[in-house]
Short mmCIF file of C-alpha atoms in Angstrom, two decimals:
data_model
loop_
_atom_site.label_atom_id
_atom_site.label_comp_id
_atom_site.label_asym_id
_atom_site.label_seq_id
_atom_site.Cartn_x
_atom_site.Cartn_y
_atom_site.Cartn_z
CA UNK I 1 -198.94 -19.64 134.29
CA UNK I 2 -196.22 -17.05 133.73
CA UNK I 3 -192.49 -19.36 134.07
CA UNK I 4 -191.65 -17.22 136.93
CA UNK I 5 -194.23 -19.47 137.79
CA UNK I 6 -193.61 -21.85 136.57
CA UNK I 7 -189.77 -22.34 137.41
CA UNK I 8 -191.13 -21.80 140.88
CA UNK I 9 -193.48 -24.86 141.34
CA UNK I 10 -190.31 -26.62 139.30
CA UNK I 11 -188.20 -25.68 141.66
CA UNK I 12 -190.49 -26.59 145.44
CA UNK I 13 -190.97 -30.26 143.84
CA UNK I 14 -187.79 -30.90 143.58
CA UNK I 15 -186.46 -29.13 146.29
CA UNK I 16 -188.99 -31.37 147.96
CA UNK I 17 -187.73 -34.45 146.41
CA UNK I 18 -185.01 -34.00 147.40
CA UNK I 19 -185.17 -33.75 150.84
CA UNK I 20 -186.73 -36.55 151.19
CA UNK I 21 -184.29 -38.33 149.33
CA UNK I 22 -182.06 -37.33 151.81
CA UNK I 23 -183.95 -37.86 154.73
CA UNK I 24 -184.18 -40.95 153.65
CA UNK I 25 -180.51 -41.72 153.90
CA UNK I 26 -179.04 -39.41 156.34
CA UNK I 27 -182.08 -40.37 158.67
CA UNK I 28 -180.69 -42.12 162.15
CA UNK I 29 -184.95 -41.59 163.05
CA UNK I 30 -186.97 -45.07 162.88
CA UNK I 31 -188.74 -46.09 159.61
CA UNK I 32 -192.04 -45.10 160.87
CA UNK I 33 -190.47 -41.51 161.97
CA UNK I 34 -188.81 -41.02 158.52
CA UNK I 35 -191.87 -41.47 156.61
CA UNK I 36 -193.60 -39.03 158.97
CA UNK I 37 -191.04 -36.92 158.17
CA UNK I 38 -190.72 -36.88 154.98
CA UNK I 39 -194.79 -36.52 154.59
CA UNK I 40 -194.63 -33.98 156.28
CA UNK I 41 -192.85 -32.37 153.91
CA UNK I 42 -194.67 -33.41 151.37
CA UNK I 43 -197.66 -31.95 152.25
CA UNK I 44 -196.11 -28.84 152.61
CA UNK I 45 -194.30 -28.59 149.81
CA UNK I 46 -198.16 -29.68 148.65
CA UNK I 47 -198.95 -26.30 150.76
CA UNK I 48 -196.42 -24.29 149.57
CA UNK I 49 -197.92 -25.67 145.72
CA UNK I 50 -201.25 -24.67 146.62
CA UNK I 51 -200.49 -21.05 147.10
CA UNK I 52 -198.98 -20.45 144.51
CA UNK I 53 -201.06 -22.00 142.62
CA UNK I 54 -204.70 -19.33 144.59
CA UNK I 55 -202.07 -16.34 143.57
CA UNK I 56 -201.90 -16.93 140.15
CA UNK I 57 -205.72 -17.87 140.36
CA UNK I 58 -206.10 -14.34 142.43
CA UNK I 59 -203.59 -12.72 139.41
CA UNK I 60 -205.16 -14.38 136.43
CA UNK I 61 -208.61 -12.50 137.45
CA UNK I 62 -208.01 -9.57 138.25
CA UNK I 63 -206.01 -9.24 135.47
CA UNK I 64 -209.08 -10.74 133.42
CA UNK I 65 -211.48 -8.31 135.55
CA UNK I 66 -208.69 -4.92 133.91
CA UNK I 67 -208.83 -6.86 130.27
CA UNK I 68 -212.80 -6.73 130.12
CA UNK I 69 -212.91 -3.52 131.58
CA UNK I 70 -210.21 -2.39 129.04
CA UNK I 71 -212.84 -3.58 126.20
CA UNK I 72 -216.21 -2.25 128.06
CA UNK I 73 -214.14 1.05 127.45
CA UNK I 74 -213.22 0.69 124.45
CA UNK I 75 -216.16 -0.41 123.32
CA UNK I 76 -218.21 2.25 124.63
CA UNK I 77 -215.63 4.64 123.28
CA UNK I 78 -216.10 2.99 119.41
CA UNK I 79 -219.46 3.29 119.43
CA UNK I 80 -218.60 7.37 120.38
CA UNK I 81 -216.98 7.96 118.32
CA UNK I 82 -219.59 5.53 115.17
CA UNK I 83 -222.21 8.09 116.26
CA UNK I 84 -220.37 10.51 115.81
CA UNK I 85 -219.15 9.92 112.75
CA UNK I 86 -222.98 8.73 111.46
CA UNK I 87 -224.45 12.24 112.43
CA UNK I 88 -221.33 13.47 110.12
CA UNK I 89 -222.33 10.89 107.08
CA UNK I 90 -225.81 12.20 107.80
CA UNK I 91 -224.93 16.27 107.55
CA UNK I 92 -222.61 15.89 104.64
CA UNK I 93 -225.03 13.68 102.19
CA UNK I 94 -228.08 16.09 103.75
CA UNK I 95 -225.99 19.31 102.77
CA UNK I 96 -225.31 17.56 98.78
CA UNK I 97 -229.00 16.62 98.86
CA UNK I 98 -230.23 20.39 99.36
CA UNK I 99 -226.85 20.90 96.52
CA UNK I 100 -228.57 18.41 94.39
CA UNK I 101 -232.37 19.84 94.88
CA UNK I 102 -231.04 23.58 94.00
CA UNK I 103 -229.28 22.43 90.97
CA UNK I 104 -232.49 20.26 88.88
CA UNK I 105 -235.02 23.54 90.37
CA UNK I 106 -233.19 25.61 88.17
CA UNK I 107 -232.77 23.33 85.06
CA UNK I 108 -237.09 22.60 85.56
CA UNK I 109 -237.01 26.54 84.96
#
């Protein structure tokens, strides 16, 4: 979770707690109505928190998919590059073998 998201979540929770406390202190309504208002405030904070968590979750999923695609692309590039390098090494070794065969043929005469 990013630092901004963590700060936002903490701010929402602190705001809900402060709002509930102030609501209790200055409530002109009876206790049942005040408790209902506090419950509604916490429910709103809970829903906001769930929405933020869903947004973060979706963002992380998107980043994971992007990273996976990048890794797959890099893997394909590496395999392709190694394949070309392998062909280069084989060609080099074939040329060296041909040179050695020629030198060996000269020594055998």
